[in-house]
Short mmCIF file of C-alpha atoms and ligand atoms in Angstrom, two decimals:
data_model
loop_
_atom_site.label_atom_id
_atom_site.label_comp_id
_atom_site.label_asym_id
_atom_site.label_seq_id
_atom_site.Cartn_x
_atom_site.Cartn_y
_atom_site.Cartn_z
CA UNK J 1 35.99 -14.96 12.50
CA UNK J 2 34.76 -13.25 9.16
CA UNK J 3 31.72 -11.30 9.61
CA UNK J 4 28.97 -12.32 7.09
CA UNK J 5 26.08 -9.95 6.36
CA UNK J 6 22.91 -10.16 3.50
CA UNK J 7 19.73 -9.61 3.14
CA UNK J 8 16.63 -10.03 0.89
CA UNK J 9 13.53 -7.29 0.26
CA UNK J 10 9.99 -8.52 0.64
CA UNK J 11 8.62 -6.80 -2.29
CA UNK J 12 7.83 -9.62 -4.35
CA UNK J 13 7.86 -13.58 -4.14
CA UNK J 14 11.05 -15.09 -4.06
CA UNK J 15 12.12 -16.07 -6.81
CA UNK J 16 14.93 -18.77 -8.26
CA UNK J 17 17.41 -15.73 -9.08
CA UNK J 18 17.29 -14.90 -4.86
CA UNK J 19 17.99 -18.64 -4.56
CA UNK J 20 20.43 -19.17 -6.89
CA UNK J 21 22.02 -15.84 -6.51
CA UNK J 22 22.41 -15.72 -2.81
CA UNK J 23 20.11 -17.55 -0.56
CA UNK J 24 21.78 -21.09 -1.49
CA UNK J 25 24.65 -20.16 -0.54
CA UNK J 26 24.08 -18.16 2.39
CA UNK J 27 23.01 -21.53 3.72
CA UNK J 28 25.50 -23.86 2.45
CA UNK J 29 28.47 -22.23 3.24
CA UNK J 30 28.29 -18.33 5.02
CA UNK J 31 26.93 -20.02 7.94
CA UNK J 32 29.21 -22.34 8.41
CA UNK J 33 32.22 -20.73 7.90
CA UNK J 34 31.73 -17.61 9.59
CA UNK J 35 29.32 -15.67 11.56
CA UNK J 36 26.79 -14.65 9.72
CA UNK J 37 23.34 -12.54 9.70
CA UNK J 38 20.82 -12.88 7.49
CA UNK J 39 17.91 -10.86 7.01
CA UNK J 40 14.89 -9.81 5.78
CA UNK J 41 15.13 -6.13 4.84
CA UNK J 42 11.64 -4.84 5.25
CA UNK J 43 12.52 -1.09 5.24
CA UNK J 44 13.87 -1.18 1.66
CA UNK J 45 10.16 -2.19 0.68
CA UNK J 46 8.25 1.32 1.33
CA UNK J 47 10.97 2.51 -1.48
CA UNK J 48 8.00 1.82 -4.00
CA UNK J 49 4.68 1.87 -3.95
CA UNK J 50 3.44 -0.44 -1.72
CA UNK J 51 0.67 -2.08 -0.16
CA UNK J 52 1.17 -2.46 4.19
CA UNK J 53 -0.91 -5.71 4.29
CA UNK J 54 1.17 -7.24 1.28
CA UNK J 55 4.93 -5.76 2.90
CA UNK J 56 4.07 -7.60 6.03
CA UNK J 57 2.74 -11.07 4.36
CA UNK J 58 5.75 -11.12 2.47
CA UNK J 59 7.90 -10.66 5.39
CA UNK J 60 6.47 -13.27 7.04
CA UNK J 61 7.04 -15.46 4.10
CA UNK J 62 10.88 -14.15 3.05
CA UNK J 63 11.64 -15.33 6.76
CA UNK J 64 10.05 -18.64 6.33
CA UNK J 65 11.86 -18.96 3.27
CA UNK J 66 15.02 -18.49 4.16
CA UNK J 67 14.76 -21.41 7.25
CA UNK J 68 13.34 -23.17 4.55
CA UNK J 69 16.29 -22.97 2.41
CA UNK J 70 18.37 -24.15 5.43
CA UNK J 71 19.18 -21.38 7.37
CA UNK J 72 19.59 -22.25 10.93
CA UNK J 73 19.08 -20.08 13.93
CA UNK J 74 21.82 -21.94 15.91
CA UNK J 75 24.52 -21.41 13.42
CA UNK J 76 23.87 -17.89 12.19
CA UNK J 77 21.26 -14.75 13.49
CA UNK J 78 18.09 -14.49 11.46
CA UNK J 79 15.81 -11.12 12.02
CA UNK J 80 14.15 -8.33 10.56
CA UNK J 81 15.55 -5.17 9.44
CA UNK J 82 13.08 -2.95 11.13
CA UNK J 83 12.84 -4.85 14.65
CA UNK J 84 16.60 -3.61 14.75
CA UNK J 85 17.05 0.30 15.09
CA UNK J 86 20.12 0.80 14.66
CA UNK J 87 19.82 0.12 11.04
CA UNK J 88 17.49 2.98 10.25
CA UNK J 89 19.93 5.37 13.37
CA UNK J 90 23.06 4.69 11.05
CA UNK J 91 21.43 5.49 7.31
CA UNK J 92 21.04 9.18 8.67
CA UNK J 93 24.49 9.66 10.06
CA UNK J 94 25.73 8.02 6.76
CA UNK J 95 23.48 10.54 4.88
CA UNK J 96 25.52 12.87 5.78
CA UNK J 97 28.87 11.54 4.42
CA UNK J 98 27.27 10.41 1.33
CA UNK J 99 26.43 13.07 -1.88
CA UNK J 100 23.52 12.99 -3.94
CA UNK J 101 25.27 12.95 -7.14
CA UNK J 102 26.86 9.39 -6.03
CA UNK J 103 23.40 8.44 -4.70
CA UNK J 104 22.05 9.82 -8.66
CA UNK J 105 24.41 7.43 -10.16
CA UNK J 106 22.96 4.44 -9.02
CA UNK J 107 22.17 1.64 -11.54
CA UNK J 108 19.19 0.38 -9.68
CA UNK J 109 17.89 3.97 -8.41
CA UNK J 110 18.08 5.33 -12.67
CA UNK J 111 16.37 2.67 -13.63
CA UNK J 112 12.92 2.13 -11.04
CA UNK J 113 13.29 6.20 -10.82
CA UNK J 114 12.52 5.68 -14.19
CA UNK J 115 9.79 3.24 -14.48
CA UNK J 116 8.01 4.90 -11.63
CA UNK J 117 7.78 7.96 -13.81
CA UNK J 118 6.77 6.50 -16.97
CA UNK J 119 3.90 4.64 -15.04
CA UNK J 120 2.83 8.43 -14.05
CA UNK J 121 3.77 8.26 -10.42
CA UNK J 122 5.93 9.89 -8.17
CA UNK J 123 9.54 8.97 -6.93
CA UNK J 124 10.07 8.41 -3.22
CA UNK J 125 12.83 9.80 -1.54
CA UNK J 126 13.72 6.69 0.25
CA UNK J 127 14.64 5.32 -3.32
CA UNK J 128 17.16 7.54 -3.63
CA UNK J 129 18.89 7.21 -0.68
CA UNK J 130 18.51 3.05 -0.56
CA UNK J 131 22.09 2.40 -1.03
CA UNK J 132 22.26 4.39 1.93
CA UNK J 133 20.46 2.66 4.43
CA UNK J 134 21.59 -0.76 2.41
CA UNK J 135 25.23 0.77 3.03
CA UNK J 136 23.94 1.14 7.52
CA UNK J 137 22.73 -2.62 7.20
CA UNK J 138 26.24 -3.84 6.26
CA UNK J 139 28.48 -1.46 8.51
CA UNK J 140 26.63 -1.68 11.58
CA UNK J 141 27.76 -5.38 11.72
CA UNK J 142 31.40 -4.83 11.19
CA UNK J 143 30.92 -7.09 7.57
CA UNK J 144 33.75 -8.34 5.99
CA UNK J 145 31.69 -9.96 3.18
CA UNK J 146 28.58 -9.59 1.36
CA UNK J 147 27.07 -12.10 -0.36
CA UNK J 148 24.94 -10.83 -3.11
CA UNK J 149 24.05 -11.82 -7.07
CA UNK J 150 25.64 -9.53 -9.40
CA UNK J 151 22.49 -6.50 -9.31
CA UNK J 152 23.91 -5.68 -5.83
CA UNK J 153 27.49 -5.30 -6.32
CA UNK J 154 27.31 -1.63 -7.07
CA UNK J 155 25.71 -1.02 -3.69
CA UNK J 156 28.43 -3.10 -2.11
CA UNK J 157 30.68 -0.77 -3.69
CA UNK J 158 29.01 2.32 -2.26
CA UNK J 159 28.99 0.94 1.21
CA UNK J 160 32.88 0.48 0.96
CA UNK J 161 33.34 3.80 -0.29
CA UNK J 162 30.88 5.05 2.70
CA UNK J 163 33.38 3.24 5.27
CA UNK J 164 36.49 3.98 3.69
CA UNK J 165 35.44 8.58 3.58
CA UNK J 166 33.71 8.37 6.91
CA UNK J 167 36.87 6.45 8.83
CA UNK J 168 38.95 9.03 6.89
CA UNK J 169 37.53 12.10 8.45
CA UNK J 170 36.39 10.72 11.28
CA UNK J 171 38.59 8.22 12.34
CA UNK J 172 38.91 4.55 11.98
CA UNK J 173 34.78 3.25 13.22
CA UNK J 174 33.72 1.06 10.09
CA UNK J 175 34.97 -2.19 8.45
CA UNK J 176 35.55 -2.11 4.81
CA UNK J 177 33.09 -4.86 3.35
CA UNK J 178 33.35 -6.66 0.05
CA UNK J 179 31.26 -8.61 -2.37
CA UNK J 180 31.18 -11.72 -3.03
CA UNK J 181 29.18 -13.82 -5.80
CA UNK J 182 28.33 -17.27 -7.06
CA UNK J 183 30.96 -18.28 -10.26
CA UNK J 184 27.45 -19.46 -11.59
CA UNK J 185 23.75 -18.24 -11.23
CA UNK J 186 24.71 -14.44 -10.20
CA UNK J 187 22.49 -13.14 -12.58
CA UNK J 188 19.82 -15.34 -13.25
CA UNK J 189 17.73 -13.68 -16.21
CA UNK J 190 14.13 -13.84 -16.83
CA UNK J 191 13.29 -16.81 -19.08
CA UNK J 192 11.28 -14.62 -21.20
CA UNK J 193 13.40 -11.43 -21.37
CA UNK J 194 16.62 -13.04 -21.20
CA UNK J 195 18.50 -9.88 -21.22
CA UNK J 196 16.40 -8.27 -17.99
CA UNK J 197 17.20 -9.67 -14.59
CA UNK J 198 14.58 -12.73 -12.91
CA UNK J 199 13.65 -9.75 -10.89
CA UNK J 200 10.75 -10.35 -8.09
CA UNK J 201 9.29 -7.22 -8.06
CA UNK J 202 8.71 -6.57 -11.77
CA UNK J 203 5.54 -9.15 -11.54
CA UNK J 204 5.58 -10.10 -14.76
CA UNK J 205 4.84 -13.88 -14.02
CA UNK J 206 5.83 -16.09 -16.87
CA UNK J 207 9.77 -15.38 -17.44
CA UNK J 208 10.14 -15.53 -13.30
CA UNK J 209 10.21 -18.96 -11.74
CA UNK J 210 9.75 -18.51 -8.26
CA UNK J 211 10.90 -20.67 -5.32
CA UNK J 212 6.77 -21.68 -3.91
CA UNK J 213 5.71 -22.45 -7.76
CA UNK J 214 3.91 -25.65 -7.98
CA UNK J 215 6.57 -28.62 -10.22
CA UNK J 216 4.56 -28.35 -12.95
CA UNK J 217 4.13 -24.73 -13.08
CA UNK J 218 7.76 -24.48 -12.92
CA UNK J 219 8.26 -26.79 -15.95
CA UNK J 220 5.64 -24.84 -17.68
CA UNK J 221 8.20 -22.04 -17.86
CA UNK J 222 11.38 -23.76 -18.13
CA UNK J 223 9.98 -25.31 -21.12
CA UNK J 224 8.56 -21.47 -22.71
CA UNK J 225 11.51 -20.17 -22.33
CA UNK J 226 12.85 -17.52 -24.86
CA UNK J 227 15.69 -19.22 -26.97
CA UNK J 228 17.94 -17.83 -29.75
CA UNK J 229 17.72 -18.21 -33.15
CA UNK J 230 20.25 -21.14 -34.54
CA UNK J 231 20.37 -24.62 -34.06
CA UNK J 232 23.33 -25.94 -31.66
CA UNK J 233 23.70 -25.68 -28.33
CA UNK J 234 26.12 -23.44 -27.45
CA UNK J 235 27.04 -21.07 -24.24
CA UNK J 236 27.48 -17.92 -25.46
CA UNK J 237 26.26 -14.90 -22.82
CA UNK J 238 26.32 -12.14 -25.62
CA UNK J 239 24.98 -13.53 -28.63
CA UNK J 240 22.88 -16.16 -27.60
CA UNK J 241 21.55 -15.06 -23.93
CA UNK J 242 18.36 -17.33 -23.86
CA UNK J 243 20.52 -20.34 -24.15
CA UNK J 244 23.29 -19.13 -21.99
CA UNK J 245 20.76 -18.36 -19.18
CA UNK J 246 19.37 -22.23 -19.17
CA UNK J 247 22.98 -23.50 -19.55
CA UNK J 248 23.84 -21.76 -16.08
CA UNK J 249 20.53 -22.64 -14.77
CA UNK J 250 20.84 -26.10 -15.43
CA UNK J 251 24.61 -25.66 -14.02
CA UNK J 252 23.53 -23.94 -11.11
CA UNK J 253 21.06 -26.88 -10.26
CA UNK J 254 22.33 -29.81 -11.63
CA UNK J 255 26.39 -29.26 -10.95
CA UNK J 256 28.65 -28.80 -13.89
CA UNK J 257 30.03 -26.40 -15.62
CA UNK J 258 27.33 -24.23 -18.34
CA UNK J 259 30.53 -24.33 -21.43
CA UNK J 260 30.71 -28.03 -20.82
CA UNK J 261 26.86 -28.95 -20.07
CA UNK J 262 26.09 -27.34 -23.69
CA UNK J 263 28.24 -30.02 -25.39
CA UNK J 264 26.18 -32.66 -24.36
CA UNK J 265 22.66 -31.30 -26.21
CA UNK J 266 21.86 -31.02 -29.79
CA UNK J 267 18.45 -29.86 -29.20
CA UNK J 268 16.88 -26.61 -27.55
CA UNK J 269 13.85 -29.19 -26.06
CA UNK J 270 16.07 -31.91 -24.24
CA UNK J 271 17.93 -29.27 -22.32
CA UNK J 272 14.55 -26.90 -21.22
CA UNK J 273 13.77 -30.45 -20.05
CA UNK J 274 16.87 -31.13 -18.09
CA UNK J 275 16.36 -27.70 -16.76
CA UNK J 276 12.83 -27.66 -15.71
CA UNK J 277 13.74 -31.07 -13.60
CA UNK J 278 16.99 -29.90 -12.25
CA UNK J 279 14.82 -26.70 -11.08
CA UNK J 280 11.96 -28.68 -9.60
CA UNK J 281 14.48 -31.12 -7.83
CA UNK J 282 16.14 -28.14 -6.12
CA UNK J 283 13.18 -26.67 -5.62
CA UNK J 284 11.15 -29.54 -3.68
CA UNK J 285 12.94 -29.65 -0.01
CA UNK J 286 12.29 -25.84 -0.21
CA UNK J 287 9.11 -26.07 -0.33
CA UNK J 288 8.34 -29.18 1.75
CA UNK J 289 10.20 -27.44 4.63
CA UNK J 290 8.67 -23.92 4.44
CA UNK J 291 4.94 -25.87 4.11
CA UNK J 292 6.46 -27.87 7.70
CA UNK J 293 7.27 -24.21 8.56
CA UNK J 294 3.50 -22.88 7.73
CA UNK J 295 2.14 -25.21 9.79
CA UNK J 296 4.06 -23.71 12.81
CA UNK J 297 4.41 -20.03 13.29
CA UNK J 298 5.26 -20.32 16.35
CA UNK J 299 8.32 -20.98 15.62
CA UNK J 300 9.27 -18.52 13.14
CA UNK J 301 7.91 -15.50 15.17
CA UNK J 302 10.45 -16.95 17.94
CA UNK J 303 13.44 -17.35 15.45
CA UNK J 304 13.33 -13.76 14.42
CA UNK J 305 12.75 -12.36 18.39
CA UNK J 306 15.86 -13.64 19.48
CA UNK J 307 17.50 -13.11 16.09
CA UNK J 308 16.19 -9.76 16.47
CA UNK J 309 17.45 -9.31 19.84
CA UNK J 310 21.05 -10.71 18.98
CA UNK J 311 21.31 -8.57 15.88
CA UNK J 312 20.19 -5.26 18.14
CA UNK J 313 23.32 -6.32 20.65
CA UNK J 314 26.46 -6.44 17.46
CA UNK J 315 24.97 -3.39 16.03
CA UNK J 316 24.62 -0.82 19.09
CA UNK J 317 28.33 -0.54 19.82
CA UNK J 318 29.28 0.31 16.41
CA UNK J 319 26.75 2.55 15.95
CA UNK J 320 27.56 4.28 19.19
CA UNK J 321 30.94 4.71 18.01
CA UNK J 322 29.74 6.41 14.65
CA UNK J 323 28.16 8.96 16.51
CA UNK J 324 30.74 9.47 18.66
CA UNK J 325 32.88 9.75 15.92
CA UNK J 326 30.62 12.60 13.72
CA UNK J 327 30.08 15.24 16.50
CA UNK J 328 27.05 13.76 18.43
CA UNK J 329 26.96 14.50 21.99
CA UNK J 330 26.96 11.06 23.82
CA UNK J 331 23.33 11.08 26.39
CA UNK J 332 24.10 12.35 29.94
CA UNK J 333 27.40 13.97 29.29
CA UNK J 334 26.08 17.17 28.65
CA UNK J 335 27.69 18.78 31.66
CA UNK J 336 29.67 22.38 31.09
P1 TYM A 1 16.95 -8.45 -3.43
O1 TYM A 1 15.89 -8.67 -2.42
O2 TYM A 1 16.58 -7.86 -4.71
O3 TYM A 1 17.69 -9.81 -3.70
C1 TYM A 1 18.18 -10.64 -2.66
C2 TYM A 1 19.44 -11.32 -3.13
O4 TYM A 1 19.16 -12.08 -4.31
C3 TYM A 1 20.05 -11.70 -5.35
N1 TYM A 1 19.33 -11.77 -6.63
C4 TYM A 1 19.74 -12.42 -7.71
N2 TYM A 1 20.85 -13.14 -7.94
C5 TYM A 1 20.98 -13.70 -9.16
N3 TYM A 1 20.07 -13.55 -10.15
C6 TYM A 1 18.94 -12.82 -9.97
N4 TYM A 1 18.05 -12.71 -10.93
C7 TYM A 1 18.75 -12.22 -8.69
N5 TYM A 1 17.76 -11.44 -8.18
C8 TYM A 1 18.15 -11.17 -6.91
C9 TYM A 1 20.45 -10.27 -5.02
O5 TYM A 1 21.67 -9.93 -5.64
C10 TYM A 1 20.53 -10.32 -3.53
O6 TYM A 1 21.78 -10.81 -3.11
N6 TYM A 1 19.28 -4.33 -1.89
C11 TYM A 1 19.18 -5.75 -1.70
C12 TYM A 1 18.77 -6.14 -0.31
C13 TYM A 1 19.65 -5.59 0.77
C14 TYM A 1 20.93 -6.08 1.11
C15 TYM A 1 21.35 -5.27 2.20
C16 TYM A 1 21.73 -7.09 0.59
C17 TYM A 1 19.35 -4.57 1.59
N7 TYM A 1 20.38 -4.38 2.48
C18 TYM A 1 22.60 -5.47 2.79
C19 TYM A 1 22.98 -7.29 1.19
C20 TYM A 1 23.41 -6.48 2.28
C21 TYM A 1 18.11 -6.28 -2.64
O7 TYM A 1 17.28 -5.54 -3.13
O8 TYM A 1 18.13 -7.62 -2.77
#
């Protein structure tokens, strides 16, 4: 059966672009078809400044979340990233097959490494080697796919390389994952800044919908959404990238296809509308299940022991092998 592995970063809300991008289907398909892990990669969070309190509320929330978006525990594993060693054991041993020029490279890493420095502040180390540890989340499982929005594929990419130099010299240990993306929604761009990413962690509130905003806050934005200058609707990524970005929205949401959904408007205000209630539509089980959820931590807090505990069982043999496989001396056969 194909081995299914993803993960979100409690840094920020969630926001539509997680939803759209990966969550959905994570929960309409990966779980059915194969067996899958999902989880909530707390780790990744320290890469930025951060606030403990905050990382952990979050957490607690990107879990809820996900069962919220229809996840279930009996059809796939749901768990945290740091209740699972392993994760954290591999990174280092994959440290060492990785270079930092490949790890300098990195889209993401260039720009935050960036922003972090024009803000005045310092760059963490653990930024820099992310991919890495993102690379030890998907090997440890033995992934065949990862499904991710568009912003991750690079990463993806790394952790195949990673798997593909480390079985080289060190014999065959690792799985060779791939990518895989929605054909609409994987890169959902901020409504206001239609040529950034709907990014969670940026904070800047009014171009980012996220999936806990109230229905009318989330029409509020749909309908102040940045659009092009000209008059007819048309779905054009390049030129006109406010419009295209509501087109696959509204596509993403509603069904259809964002080419053919821009024939049928010939004004900007009837299709924010469209898209605001497509939004809030998709939007509303979400939400009434992760308020059930709320109401009953209980049950989360069990969801992600045993996920926890299943995750920790797939991981340690592979894992085990890797160090076999580098040099490391196996525990208690250190006779002469
Ligand atoms: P994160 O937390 O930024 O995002 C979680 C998932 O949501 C997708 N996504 C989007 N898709 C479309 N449009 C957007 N605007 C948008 N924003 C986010 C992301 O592509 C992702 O699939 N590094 C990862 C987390 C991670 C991970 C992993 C993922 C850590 N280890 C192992 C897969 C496998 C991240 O920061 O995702």
């Amino acid at each position: 059966m194909t081995r299914v592995f993803s993960g979100v970063k409690p840094t920020g809300h969630l926001t539509l672009g997680n939803y759209l991008g990966a969550m959905r289907r994570w929960a309409a398909v990966d779980q059915h078809r194969s067996d899958a892990l999902f989880c909530v990669v707390d780790l990744h969070a320290l890469t930025v400044d951060h606030d403990p309190a905050r990382v952990r509320r979050l957490s607690r929330q990107a879990a809820s979340l996900l069962l919220a978006a229809g996840l279930d525990p009996e059809l796939c594993t749901v768990f945290v990233q740091s209740h699972v060693d392993e994760h954290a054991r591999l990174s280092y041993v994959l440290e060492c097959v990785a270079t930092d020029g490949e790890m300098r490279r990195m889209i993401q890493y260039k720009e935050k490494a960036a922003r972090e420095r024009e803000r005045g502040g310092s760059v963490r180390l653990s930024l820099l080697t992310y991919p890495v540890l993102m690379a030890a989340d998907i090997l440890a499982y033995g992934t065949d796919e990862v499904p991710v929005g568009h912003d991750q594929t690079q990463h993806v990419e790394l952790a195949r390389d990673l798997a593909v130099r480390f079985n080289q010299r060190y014999g065959h240990t690792f799985v060779v994952p791939r990518a895989t993306s929605p054909a609409v929604a994987a890169r959902v761009m901020n409504l206001l800044e239609p040529t950034s990413k709907m990014g969670k962690s940026d904070d800047v509130g009014p171009g980012i919908v996220y999936l806990l905003d109230e229905p009318d806050v989330v029409r509020k934005k749909v309908m102040r959404a940045v659009t092009d200058s000209g008059r007819e609707v048309v779905y054009d990524r390049e030129e006109r990238p406010g419009l295209a970005n509501l087109l696959e929205i509204l596509a993403a949401c509603a069904g259809g296809d964002p080419a053919e959904l821009a024939g049928k408007y010939d004004s900007y205000g009837a299709l924010k509308k469209d898209t605001a209630e497509a939004v809030v539509e998709v939007l509303r089980p979400v939400q009434r299940r992760h308020q059930e959820l709320c109401a009953d931590p209980g049950y989360v807090e069990g969801v992600l022991r045993e996920g926890a505990e299943k995750a920790r069982g797939m991981a340690r043999p592979t894992v085990d092998a890797a160090y076999r496989a580098i040099g490391l001396l196996p525990p208690g056969t250190a006779t002469p």
